[in-house]
Structures are given as C-alpha cells and as structure tokens.
C-alpha atoms as one frame of an Amber mdcrd trajectory, in Angstrom:
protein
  84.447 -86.703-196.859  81.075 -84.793-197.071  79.622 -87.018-194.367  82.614
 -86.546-191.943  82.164 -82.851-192.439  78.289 -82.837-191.315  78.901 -85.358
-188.647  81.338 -82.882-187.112  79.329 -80.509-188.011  76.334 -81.707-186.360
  78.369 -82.853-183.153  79.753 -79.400-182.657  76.285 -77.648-183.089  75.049
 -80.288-180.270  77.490 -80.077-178.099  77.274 -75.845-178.136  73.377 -76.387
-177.387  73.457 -78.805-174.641  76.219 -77.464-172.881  76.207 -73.694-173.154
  72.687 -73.047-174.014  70.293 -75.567-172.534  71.382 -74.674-168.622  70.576
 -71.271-169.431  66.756 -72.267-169.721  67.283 -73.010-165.782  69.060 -69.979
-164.788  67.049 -67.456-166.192  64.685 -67.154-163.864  66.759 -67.573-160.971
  67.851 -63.957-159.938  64.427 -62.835-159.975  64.030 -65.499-156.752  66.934
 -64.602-154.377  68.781 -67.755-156.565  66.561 -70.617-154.290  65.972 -72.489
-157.451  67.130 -75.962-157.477  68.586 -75.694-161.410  71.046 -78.564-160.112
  68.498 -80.745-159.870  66.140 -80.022-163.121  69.597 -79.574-165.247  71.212
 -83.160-163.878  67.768 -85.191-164.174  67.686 -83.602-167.710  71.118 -84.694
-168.686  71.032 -88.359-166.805  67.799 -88.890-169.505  69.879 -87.739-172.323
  72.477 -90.428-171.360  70.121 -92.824-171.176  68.756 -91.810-174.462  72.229
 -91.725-176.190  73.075 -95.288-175.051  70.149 -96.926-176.411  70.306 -95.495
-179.399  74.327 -96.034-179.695  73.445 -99.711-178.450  70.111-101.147-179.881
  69.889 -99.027-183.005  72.175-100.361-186.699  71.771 -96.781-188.660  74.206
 -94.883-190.016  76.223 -92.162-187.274  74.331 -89.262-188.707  71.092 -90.695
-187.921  72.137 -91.656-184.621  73.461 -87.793-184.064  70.017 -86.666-185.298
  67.890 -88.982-183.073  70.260 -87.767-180.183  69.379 -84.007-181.023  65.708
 -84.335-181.306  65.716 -86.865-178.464  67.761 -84.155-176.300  65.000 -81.401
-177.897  62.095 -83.401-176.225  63.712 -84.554-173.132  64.936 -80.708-172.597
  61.178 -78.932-173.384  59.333 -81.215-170.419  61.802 -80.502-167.925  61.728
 -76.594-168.917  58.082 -76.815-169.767  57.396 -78.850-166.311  60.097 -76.157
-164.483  58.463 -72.834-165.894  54.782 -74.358-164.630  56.112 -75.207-161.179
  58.227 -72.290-160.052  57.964 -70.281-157.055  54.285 -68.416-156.942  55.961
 -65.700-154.322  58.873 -63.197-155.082  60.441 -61.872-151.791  59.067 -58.848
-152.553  55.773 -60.118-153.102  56.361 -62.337-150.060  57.056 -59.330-147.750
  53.585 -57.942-149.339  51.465 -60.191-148.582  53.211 -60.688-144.780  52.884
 -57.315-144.295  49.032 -56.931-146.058  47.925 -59.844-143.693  49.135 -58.302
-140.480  48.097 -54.245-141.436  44.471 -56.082-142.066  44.323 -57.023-138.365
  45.279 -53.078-137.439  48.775 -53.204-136.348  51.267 -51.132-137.103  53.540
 -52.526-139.508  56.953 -51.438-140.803  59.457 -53.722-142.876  62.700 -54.241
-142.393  65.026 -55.788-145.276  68.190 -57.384-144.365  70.978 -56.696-146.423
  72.172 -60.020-146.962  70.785 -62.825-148.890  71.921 -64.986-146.784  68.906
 -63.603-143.896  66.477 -63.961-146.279  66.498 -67.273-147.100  66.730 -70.223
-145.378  66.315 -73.842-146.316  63.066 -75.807-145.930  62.426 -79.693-146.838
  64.550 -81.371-149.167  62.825 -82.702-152.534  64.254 -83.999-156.023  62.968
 -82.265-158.655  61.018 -79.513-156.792  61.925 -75.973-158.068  62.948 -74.850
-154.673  63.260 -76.090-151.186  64.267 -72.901-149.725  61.724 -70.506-147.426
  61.787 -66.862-147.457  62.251 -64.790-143.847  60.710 -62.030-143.752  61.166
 -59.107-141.351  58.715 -57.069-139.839  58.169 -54.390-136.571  54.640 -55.084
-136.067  53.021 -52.902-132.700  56.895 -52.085-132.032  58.186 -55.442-131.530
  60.218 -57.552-133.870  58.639 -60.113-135.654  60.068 -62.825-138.460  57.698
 -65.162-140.854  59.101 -68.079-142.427  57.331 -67.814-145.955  57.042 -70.436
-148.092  57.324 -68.798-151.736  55.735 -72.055-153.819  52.098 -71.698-152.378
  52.574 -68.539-150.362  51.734 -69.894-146.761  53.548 -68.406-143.603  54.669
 -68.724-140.142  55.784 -67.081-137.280  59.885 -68.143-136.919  61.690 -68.577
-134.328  64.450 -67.134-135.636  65.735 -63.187-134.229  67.021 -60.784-136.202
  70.302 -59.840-135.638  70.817 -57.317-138.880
C-alpha cells in the first residue's frame, strides 16, 4: 500500500513538472523578444527525447515501477537542463530596442539625420527569416527610420545583429 502511495505520488509530482513547469523555462524569455522565439521547437525536441527515454527504460529495463519513475525523472532532469542550458546560450543577441539602436547609431555615424519611427503593431516589426529546427528564432526585426527626410526600413537580424536595407514600405 505504501509503495502505491509513492508511486502516485511520484507520478503526480512528474507530471506537474513536465507539464506545467518545464515549458515555462522556454517562455520566459520570450516577451522580452517581440515573442520570435521558436519555444515550439526547443519544448517538442525536449519532450520527443523524454519519450524516447521513457520507452527504453519501460522496455529494456526489469526494476521495480518506482525505479523506473525515478530514472524517468532524472532522465527528464538532464534531457530538460541541455535544451534550456543550450536555449539560454543561443538566444537572440539583439532586443528590438537594441536593434533600432544600433540601426540608428550606424546611420547618425555617417551624419544623417536620423529619427525613428515605431510601428504600433507587432506584427510590422517582425517578419520571418529562414526556417531552422532548433534555432531560437527565425524571425528578423524591421526597423523604421527617416534618415535625410526619406523613409527608410532595415531588416535586422537579432541573433548576430547584422542588417539590411528592406524592401519593404511602411505603411503605419
């Protein structure tokens, strides 16, 4: 009876981590970067290993179900701190605020006049770049700037800070 109790237990206190806690490690940063992140992508890969993990251990391993709960929950531990650890080193270098900086430093250093404009929808900020699994974002910054009077837009790529004049007009 004591064994049933901590299996439970232990299966309850799992399940509450890895499914209400854990995608929170993803998330967290996200509002800070216009929500580009790709926290799909980082929280699926996580959970497809965990899968994988739980079915060899269900399959391959004779041990009691405690033990197999407890491998599961330090397996999940691991598997969760090198995506989060390999997330947190890799996000975006570039804020949009510190994206519109450094647009606007670069073109006040060649002696134009510069004034910034901010749209006042996400949805002109951002826009969406090359697709890639496991990359924290994929999504470019716009950026929107009256430089010498005349309306210019950057695409800004906010994971190594490089930019571009764009094509695209503003119509804000």
């Amino acid at each position: 009876m004591l064994k049933d109790k901590k299996l439970t237990f232990l299966t309850v206190l799992y399940l509450i981590v890895v499914v209400l806690l854990i995608p929170l490690i993803y998330t967290i940063p996200n509002k800070k970067f216009l929500n580009i992140l790709n926290t799909s992508d980082f929280h699926t890969a996580s959970s497809v290993a965990i899968i994988l993990c739980m079915v060899v251990i269900f399959l391959l391993l004779k041990i009691s179900k405690i033990k197999k709960l407890i491998l599961i929950f330090i397996a999940s531990l691991i598997i969760y701190s090198v995506f989060g650890i390999y997330y947190y080193l890799n996000l975006p270098e570039y804020t949009y605020d510190e994206a519109i900086a450094k647009v606007e430093q670069s073109d006040a250093l060649l002696g134009k006049s510069v004034e910034v404009l901010q749209p006042p929808y996400r949805e002109d900020k951002v826009g969406i770049g090359k697709e890639s699994f496991l990359k924290t974002t994929n999504h470019l910054y716009y950026i929107y700037l009256t430089v010498d009077d005349q309306p210019v837009v950057y695409k800004f790529n906010p994971l190594n800070g490089e930019f571009e004049l764009s094509e695209r007009v503003r119509d804000f």
